[in-house]
CSV table of C-alpha atoms and ligand atoms in Angstrom, one decimal:
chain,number,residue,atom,x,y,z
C,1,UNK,CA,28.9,-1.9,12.7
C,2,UNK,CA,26.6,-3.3,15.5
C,3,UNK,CA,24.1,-5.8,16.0
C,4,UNK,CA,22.0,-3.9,18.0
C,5,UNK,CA,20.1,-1.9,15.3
C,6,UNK,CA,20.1,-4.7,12.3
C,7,UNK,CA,19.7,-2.9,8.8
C,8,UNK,CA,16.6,-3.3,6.9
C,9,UNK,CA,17.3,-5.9,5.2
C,10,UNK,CA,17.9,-8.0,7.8
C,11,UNK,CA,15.2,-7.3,9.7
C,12,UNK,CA,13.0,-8.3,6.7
C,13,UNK,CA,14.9,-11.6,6.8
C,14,UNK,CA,15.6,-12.1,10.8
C,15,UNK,CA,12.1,-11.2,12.2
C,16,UNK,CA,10.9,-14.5,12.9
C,17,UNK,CA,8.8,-16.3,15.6
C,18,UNK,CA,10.2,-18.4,18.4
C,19,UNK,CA,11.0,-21.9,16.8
C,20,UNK,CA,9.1,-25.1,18.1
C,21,UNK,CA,10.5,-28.1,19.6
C,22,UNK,CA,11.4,-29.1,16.1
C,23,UNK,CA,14.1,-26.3,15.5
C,24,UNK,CA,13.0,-25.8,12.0
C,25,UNK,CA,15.2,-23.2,10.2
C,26,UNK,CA,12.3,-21.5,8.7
C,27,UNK,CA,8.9,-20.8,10.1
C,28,UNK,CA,6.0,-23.3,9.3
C,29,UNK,CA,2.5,-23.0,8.6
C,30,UNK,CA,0.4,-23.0,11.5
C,31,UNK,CA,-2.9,-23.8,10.2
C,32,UNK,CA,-4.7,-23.4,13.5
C,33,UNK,CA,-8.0,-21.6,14.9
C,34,UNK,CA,-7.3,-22.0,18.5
C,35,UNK,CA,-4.5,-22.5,20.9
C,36,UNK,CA,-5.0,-24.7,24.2
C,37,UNK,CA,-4.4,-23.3,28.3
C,38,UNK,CA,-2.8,-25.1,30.9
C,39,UNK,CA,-5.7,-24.5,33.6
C,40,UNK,CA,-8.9,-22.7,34.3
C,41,UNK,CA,-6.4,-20.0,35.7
C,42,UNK,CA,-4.4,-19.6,32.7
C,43,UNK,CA,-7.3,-18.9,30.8
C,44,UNK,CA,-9.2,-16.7,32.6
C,45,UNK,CA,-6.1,-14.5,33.0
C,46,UNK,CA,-5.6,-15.2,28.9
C,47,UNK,CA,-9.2,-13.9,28.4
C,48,UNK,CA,-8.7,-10.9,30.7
C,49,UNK,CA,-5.7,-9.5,28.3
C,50,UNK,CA,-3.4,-9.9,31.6
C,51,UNK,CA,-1.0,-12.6,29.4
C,52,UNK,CA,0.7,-11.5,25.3
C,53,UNK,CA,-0.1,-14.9,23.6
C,54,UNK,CA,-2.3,-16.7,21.1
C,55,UNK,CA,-6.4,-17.5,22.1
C,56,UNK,CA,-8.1,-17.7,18.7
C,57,UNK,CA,-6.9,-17.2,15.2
C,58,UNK,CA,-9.0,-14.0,14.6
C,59,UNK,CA,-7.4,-12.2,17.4
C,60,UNK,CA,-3.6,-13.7,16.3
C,61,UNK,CA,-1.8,-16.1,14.9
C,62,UNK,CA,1.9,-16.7,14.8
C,63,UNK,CA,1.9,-16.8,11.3
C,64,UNK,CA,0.5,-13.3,11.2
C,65,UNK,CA,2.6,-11.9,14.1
C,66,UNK,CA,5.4,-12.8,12.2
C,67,UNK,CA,3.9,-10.5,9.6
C,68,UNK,CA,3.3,-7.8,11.6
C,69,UNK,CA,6.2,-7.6,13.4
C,70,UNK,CA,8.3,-7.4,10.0
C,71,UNK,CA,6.0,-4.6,8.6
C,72,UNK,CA,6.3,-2.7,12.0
C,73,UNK,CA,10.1,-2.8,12.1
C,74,UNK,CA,10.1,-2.1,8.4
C,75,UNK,CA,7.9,1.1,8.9
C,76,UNK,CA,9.0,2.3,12.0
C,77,UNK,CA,5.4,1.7,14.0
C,78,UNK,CA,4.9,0.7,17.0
C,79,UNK,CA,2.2,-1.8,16.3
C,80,UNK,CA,0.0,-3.7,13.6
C,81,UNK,CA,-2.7,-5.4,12.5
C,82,UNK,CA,-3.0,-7.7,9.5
C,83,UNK,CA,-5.9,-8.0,7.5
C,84,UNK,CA,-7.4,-10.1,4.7
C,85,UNK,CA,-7.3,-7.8,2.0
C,86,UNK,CA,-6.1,-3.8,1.9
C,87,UNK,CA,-9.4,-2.9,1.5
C,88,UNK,CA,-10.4,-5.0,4.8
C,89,UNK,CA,-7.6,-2.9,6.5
C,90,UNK,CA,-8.6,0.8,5.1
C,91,UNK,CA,-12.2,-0.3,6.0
C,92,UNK,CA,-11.5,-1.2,9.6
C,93,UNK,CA,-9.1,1.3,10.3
C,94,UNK,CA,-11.9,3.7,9.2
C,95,UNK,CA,-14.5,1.9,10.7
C,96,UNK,CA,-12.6,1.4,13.9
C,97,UNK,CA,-11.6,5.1,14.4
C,98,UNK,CA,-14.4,7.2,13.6
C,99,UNK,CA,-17.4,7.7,15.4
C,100,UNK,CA,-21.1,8.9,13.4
C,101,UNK,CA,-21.0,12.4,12.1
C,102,UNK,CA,-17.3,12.3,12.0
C,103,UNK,CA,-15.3,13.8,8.4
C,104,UNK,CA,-12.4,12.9,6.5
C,105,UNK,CA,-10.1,15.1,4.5
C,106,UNK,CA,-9.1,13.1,1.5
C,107,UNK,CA,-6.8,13.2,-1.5
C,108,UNK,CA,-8.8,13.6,-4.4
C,109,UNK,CA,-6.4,10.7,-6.1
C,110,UNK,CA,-7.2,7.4,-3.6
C,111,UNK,CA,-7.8,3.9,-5.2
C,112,UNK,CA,-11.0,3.5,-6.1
C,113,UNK,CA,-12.8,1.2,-3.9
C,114,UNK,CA,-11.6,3.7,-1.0
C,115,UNK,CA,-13.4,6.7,-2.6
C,116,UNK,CA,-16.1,4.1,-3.4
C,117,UNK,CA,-16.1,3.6,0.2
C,118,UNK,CA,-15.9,7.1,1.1
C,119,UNK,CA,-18.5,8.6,-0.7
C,120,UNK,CA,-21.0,5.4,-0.9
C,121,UNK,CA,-20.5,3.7,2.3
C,122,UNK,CA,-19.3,5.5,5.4
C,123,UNK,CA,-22.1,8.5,4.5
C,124,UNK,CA,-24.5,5.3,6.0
C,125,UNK,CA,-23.4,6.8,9.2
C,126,UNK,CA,-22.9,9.7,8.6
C,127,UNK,CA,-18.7,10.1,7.8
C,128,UNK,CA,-18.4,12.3,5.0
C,129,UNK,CA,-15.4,13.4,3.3
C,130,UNK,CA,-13.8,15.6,1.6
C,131,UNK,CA,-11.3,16.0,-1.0
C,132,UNK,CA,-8.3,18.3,-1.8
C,133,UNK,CA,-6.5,17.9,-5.0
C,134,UNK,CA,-2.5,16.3,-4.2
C,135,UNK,CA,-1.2,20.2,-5.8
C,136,UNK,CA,-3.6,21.6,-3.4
C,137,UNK,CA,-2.1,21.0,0.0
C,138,UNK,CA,-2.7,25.1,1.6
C,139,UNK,CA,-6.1,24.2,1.3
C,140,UNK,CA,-6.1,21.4,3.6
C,141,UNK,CA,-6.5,24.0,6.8
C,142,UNK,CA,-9.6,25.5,5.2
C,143,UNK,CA,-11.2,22.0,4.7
C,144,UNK,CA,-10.9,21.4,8.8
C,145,UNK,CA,-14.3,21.1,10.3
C,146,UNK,CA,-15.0,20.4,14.1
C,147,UNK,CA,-15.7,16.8,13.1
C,148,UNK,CA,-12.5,16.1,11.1
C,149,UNK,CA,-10.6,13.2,12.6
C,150,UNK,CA,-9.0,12.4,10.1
C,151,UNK,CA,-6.6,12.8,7.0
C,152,UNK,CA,-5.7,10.1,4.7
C,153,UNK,CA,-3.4,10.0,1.3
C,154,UNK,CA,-1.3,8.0,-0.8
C,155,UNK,CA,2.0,8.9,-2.8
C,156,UNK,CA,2.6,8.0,-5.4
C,157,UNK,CA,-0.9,8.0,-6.5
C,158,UNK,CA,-2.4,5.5,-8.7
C,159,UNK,CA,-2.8,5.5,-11.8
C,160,UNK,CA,-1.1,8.7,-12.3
C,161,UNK,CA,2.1,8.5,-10.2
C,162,UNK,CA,2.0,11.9,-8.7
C,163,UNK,CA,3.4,12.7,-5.0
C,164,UNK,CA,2.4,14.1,-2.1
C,165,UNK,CA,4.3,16.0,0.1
C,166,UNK,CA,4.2,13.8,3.4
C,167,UNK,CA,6.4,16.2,5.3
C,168,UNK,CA,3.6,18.9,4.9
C,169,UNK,CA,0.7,16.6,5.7
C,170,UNK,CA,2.4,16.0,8.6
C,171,UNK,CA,2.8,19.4,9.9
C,172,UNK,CA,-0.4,20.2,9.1
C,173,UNK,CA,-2.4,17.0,10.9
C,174,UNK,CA,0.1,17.6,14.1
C,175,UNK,CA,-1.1,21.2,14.2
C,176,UNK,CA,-4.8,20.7,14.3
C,177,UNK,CA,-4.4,17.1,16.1
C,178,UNK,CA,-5.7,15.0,13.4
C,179,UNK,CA,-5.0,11.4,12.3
C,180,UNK,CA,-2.6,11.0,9.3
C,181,UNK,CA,-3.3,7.8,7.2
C,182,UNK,CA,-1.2,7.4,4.3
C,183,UNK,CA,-1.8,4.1,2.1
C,184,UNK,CA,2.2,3.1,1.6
C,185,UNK,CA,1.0,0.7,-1.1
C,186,UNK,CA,3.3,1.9,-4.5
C,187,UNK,CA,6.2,2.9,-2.4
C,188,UNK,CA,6.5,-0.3,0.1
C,189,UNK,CA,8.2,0.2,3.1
C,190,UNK,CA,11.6,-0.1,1.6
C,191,UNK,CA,11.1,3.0,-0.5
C,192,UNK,CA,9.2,5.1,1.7
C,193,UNK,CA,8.3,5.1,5.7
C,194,UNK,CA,5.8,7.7,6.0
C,195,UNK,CA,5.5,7.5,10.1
C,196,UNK,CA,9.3,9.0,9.4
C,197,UNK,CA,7.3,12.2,7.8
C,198,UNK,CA,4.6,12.6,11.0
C,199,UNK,CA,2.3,10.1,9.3
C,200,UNK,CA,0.4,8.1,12.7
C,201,UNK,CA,-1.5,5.0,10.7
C,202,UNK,CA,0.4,3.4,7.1
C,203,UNK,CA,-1.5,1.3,5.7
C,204,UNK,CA,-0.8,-1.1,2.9
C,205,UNK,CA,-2.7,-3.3,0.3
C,206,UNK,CA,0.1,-6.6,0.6
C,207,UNK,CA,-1.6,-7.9,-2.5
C,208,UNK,CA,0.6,-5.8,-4.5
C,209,UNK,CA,4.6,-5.5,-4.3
C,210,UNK,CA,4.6,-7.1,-0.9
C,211,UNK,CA,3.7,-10.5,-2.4
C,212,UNK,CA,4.9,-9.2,-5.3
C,213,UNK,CA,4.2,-12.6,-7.0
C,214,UNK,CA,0.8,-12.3,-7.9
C,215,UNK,CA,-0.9,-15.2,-5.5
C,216,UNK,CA,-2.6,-14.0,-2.7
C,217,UNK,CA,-4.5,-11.0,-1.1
C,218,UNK,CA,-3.2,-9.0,2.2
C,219,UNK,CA,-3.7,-5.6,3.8
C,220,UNK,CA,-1.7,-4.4,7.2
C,221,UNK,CA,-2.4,-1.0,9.4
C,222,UNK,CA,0.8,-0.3,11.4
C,223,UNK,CA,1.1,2.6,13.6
C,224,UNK,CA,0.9,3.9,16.9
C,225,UNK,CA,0.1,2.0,20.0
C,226,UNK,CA,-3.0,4.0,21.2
C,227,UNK,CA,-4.7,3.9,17.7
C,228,UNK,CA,-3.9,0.4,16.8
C,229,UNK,CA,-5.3,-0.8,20.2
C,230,UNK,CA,-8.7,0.7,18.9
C,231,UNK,CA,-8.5,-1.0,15.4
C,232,UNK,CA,-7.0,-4.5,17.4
C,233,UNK,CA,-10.3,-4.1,19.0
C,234,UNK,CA,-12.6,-3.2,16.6
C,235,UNK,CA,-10.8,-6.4,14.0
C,236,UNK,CA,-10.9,-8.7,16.8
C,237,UNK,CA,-15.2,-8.6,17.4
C,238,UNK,CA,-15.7,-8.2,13.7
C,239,UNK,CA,-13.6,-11.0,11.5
C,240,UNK,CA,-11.7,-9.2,9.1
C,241,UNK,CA,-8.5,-11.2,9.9
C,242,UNK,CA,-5.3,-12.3,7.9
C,243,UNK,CA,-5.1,-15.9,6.8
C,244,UNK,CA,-2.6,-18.1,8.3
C,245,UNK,CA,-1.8,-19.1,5.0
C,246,UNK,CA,-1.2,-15.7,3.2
C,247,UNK,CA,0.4,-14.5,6.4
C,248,UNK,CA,3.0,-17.2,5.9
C,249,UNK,CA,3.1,-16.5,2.3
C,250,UNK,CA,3.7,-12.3,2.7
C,251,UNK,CA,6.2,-12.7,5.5
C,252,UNK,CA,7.9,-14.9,3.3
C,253,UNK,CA,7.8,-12.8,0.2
C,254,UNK,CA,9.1,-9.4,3.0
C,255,UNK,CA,12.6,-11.0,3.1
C,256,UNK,CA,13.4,-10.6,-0.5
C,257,UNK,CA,11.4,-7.2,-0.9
C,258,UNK,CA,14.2,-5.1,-1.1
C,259,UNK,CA,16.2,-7.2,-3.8
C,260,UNK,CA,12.8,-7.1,-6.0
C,261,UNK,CA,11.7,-3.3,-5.6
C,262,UNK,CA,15.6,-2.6,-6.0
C,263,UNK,CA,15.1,-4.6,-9.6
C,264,UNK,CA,11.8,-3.5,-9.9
C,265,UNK,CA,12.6,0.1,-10.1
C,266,UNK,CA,15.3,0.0,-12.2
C,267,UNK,CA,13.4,-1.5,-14.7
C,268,UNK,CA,11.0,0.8,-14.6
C,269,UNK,CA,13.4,3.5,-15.1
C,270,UNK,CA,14.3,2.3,-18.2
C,271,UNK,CA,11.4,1.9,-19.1
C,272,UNK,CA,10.4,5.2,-18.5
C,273,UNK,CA,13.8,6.4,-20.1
C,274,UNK,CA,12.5,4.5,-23.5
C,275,UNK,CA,9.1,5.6,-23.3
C,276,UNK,CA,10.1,9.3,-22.9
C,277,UNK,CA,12.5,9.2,-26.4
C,278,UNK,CA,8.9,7.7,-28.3
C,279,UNK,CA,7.2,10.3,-31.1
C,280,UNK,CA,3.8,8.7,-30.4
C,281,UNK,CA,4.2,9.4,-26.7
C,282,UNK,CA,2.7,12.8,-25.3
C,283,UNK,CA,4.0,12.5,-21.7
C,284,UNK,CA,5.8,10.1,-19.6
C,285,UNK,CA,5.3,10.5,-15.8
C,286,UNK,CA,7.8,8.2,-13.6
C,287,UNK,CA,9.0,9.8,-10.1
C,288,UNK,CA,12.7,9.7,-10.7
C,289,UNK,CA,12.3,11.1,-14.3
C,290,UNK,CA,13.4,14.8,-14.2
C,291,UNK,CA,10.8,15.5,-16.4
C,292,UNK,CA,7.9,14.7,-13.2
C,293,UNK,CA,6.4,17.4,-11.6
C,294,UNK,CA,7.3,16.8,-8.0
C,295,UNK,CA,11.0,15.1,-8.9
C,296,UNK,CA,12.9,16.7,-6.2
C,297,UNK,CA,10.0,16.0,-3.4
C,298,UNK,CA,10.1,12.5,-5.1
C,299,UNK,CA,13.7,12.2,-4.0
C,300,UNK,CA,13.6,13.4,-0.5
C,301,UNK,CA,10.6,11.2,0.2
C,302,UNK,CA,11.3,8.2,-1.7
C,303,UNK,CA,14.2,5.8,-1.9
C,304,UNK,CA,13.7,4.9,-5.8
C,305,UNK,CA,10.9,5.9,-8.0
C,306,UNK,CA,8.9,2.9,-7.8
C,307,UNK,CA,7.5,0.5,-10.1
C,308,UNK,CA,5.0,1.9,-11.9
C,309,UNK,CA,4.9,4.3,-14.8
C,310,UNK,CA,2.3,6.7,-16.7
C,311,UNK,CA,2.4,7.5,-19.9
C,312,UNK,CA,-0.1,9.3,-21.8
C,313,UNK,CA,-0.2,7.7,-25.8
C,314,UNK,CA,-1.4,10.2,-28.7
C,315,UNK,CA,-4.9,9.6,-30.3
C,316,UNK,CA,-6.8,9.2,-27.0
C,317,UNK,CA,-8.8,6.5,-25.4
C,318,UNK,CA,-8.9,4.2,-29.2
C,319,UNK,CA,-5.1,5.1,-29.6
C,320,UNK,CA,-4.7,3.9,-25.8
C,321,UNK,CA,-7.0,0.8,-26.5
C,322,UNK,CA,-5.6,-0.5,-29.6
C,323,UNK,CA,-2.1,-0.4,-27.9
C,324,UNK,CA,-3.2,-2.2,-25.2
C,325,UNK,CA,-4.7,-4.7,-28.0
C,326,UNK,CA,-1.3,-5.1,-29.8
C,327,UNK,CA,0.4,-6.1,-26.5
C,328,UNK,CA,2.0,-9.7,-26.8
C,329,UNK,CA,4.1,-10.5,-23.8
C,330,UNK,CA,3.0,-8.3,-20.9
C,331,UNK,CA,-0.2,-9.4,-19.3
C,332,UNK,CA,-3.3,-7.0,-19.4
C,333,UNK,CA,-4.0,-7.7,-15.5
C,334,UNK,CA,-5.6,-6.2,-12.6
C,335,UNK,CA,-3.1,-5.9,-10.1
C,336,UNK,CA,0.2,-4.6,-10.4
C,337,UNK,CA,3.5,-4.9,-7.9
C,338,UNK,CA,3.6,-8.5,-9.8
C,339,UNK,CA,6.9,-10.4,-11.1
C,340,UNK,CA,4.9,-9.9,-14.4
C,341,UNK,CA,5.0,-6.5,-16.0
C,342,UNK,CA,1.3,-5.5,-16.5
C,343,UNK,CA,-0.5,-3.0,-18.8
C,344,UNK,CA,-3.5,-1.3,-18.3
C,345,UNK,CA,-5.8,1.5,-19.6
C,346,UNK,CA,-7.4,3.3,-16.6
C,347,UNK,CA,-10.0,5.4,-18.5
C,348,UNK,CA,-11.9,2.3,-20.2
C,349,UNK,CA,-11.2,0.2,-17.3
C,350,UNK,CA,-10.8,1.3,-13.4
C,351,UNK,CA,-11.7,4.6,-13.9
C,352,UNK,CA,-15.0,4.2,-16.4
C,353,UNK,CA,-17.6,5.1,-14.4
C,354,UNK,CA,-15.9,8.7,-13.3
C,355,UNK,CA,-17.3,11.4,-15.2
C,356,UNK,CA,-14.8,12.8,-17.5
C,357,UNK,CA,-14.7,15.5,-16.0
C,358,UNK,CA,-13.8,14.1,-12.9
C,359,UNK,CA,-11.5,11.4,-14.6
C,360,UNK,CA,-9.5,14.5,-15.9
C,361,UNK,CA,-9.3,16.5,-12.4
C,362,UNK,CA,-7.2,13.0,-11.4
C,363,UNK,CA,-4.9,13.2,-14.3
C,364,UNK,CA,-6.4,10.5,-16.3
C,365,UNK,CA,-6.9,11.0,-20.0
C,366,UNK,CA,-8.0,8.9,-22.8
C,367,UNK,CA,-4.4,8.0,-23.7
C,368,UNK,CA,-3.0,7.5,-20.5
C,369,UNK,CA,-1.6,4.0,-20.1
C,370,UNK,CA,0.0,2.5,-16.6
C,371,UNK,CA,2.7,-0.1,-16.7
C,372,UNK,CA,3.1,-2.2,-13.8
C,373,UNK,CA,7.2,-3.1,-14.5
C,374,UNK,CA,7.6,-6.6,-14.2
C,375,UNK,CA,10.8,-8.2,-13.2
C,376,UNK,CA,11.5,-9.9,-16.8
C,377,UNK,CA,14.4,-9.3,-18.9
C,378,UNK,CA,14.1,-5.0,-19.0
C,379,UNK,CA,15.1,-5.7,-22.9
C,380,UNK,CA,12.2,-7.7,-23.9
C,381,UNK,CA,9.6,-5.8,-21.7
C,382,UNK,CA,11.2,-3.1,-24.1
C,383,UNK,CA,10.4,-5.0,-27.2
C,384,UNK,CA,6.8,-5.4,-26.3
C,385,UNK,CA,6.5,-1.6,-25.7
C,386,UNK,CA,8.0,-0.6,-28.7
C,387,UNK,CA,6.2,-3.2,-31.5
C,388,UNK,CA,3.1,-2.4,-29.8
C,389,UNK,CA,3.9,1.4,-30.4
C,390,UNK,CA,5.0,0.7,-33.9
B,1,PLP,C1,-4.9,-2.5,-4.5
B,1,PLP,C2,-4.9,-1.4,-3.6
B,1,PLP,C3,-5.7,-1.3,-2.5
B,1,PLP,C4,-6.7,-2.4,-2.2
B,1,PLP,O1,-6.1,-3.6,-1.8
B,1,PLP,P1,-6.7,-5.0,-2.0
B,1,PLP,O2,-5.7,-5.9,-1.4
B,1,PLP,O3,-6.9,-5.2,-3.5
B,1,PLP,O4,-8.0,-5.0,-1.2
B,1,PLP,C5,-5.7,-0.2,-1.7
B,1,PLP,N1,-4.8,0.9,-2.0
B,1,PLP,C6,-4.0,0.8,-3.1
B,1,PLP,C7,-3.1,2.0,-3.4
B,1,PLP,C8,-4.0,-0.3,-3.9
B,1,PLP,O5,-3.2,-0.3,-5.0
């Protein structure tokens, strides 16, 4: 035992801010846009980067320091910057990094509004990607053109829950000197810390388990120095900053992530468990099943399995609608990582506009439904499942 290297938990709960004159216990809101200098001096050398403290909310806040400094000692990075929303943070750290004509080598399974952003936006100056599929990792090399910068992935992958081997992506951006991204947002920090596995930049949407409550939107890049000095940059001239507010809210909601996810994925384990015994049920896909494809790489990489879980219902997209319809307690939702268990049906939903074709090559079927385990009784999140089966 030592208090020199505290435990993850503790750092979740410990990481805190200096406290103000008024010694409060926990820290308070500080719902300010600028910070006041002693003297002409003090500002010009505040100004000139030679002094580590607050100027003008955009740049910092304590509220958000706190954040970041929790996320960093949660992930192992060196550094952070916290963001409004996590697709404000992939979008800077993207926009920040690479330079016209550059190219990114992608997972094929990314949230949407990154491969949105990835084939409709950055291609306005000239970033183009490219995408290998997550069982497809030899290609990688071949992908490599003189303009890739970077690499950028996320296990598990939504909605489909498959992983990706981090160890490998990591050999394989350290051998060619690219940048390894990896969006941490279904595993959290407590399950997963991908800088562990070689990754240089995690990313995460905060909206999600992080909150974990449902209330407010976040996104953080934490990583090392060198990079995160460009993106500081880059975030600082452009606006995409971290509320005060949500900051306060997130670091808040950090120092009882590990007793949620801990719930979280045990729920989800049973549900998966149920879900997998069902006749109507084609195929269940939950990391820690034995059944998933990459259960062993799930295990090395990941703490628990997660939170959410696939499942593909028979009869297609109407059979996957009209259990969605017959729902009564969970909430057909948007988000998931909530305290609420959520249901929804990617393929008339999220994933509408793919092609089908293309909606197939990312696992996605008419019948495939994602749950979202909540943190409600496991027995009545059951109950819904099963009469909406029936
Ligand atoms: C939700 C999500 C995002 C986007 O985050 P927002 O906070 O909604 O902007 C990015 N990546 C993953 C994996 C997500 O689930």
């Amino acid at each position: 035992m030592s208090l020199e290297h505290l435990s993850f938990e503790t750092e979740a709960i410990r990481t805190q801010i200096g406290r103000s004159q008024y010694l409060e216990h926990s820290a308070p809101l500080f719902l300010t846009s600028s910070y006041v200098f002693e003297d002409a001096e003090d500002m010009r050398a505040s100004f000139a980067d030679e002094k580590d403290r607050n100027i003008y909310s955009r740049y910092s806040n304590p509220n958000t320091t706190e954040f970041i400094d929790k996320i960093c000692k949660m992930e192992g990075a060196e550094r952070g910057y916290a963001f409004a929303s996590g697709m404000s943070a992939v979008f800077s750290t993207f926009a920040a990094l690479l330079n016209a004509g550059d190219h990114i080598i992608s997972s094929q399974s990314v949230f949407g509004s990154t491969q949105t952003m990835c084939n409709n936006i950055l291609p306005k100056w000239n970033i183009s990607t490219t995408y290998f599929k997550i069982d497809e990792l030899d290609i990688i090399e071949r992908l490599i053109q003189p303009n890739t910068k970077v690499i950028y992935a996320e296990s598990p992958t939504n909605p489909a829950v498959d992983i990706l081997d981090l160890e490998r992506l990591g050999e394989i951006a350290a051998k060619h000197n690219l940048i390894l991204i990896i969006d941490n947002c279904f595993a959290t920090p407590y399950l997963q810390q991908p800088i562990k596995f070689g990754a240089h930049l995690v990313i995460h949407s905060a909206t999600k388990l992080i909150d974990g409550q449902g209330r407010v939107l976040g996104g953080v890049t934490v990583g090392r120095a060198d990079l995160m000095q460009k993106i500081y940059l880059f975030s600082r001239n452009t606006g995409p900053a971290l509320s005060p507010f949500n900051a306060w809210i997130l670091s808040k909601s950090l120092e009882t992530l590990p007793v949620r996810v801990d719930k979280h994925c045990e729920n989800a384990l049973k549900v998966a468990e149920f879900l997998e015994q069902k006749d109507k049920v084609n195929m269940v896909k939950y990391p820690f099943l034995k059944s998933h494809p990459q259960y062993k790489l799930a295990k090395k990489q990941m703490k628990l399995g997660g939170n959410v879980v696939a499942f593909e219902i028979k009869g297609g997209i109407d059979a996957g609608r009209t259990f969605l319809n017959n729902i009564k307690l969970l909430s057909l939702s948007a988000n998931l990582g909530d305290t609420r268990t959520i249901v929804t049906h990617p393929a008339s939903t999220t994933h509408a506009k793919l092609a089908e074709e293309d909606r197939l090559k990312t696992g996605i079927t008419g019948g495939l439904v994602r749950i979202s385990v909540g943190l409600e009784n496991v027995n009545d999140i059951l109950s819904d499942l099963d009469q909406a089966l029936r």
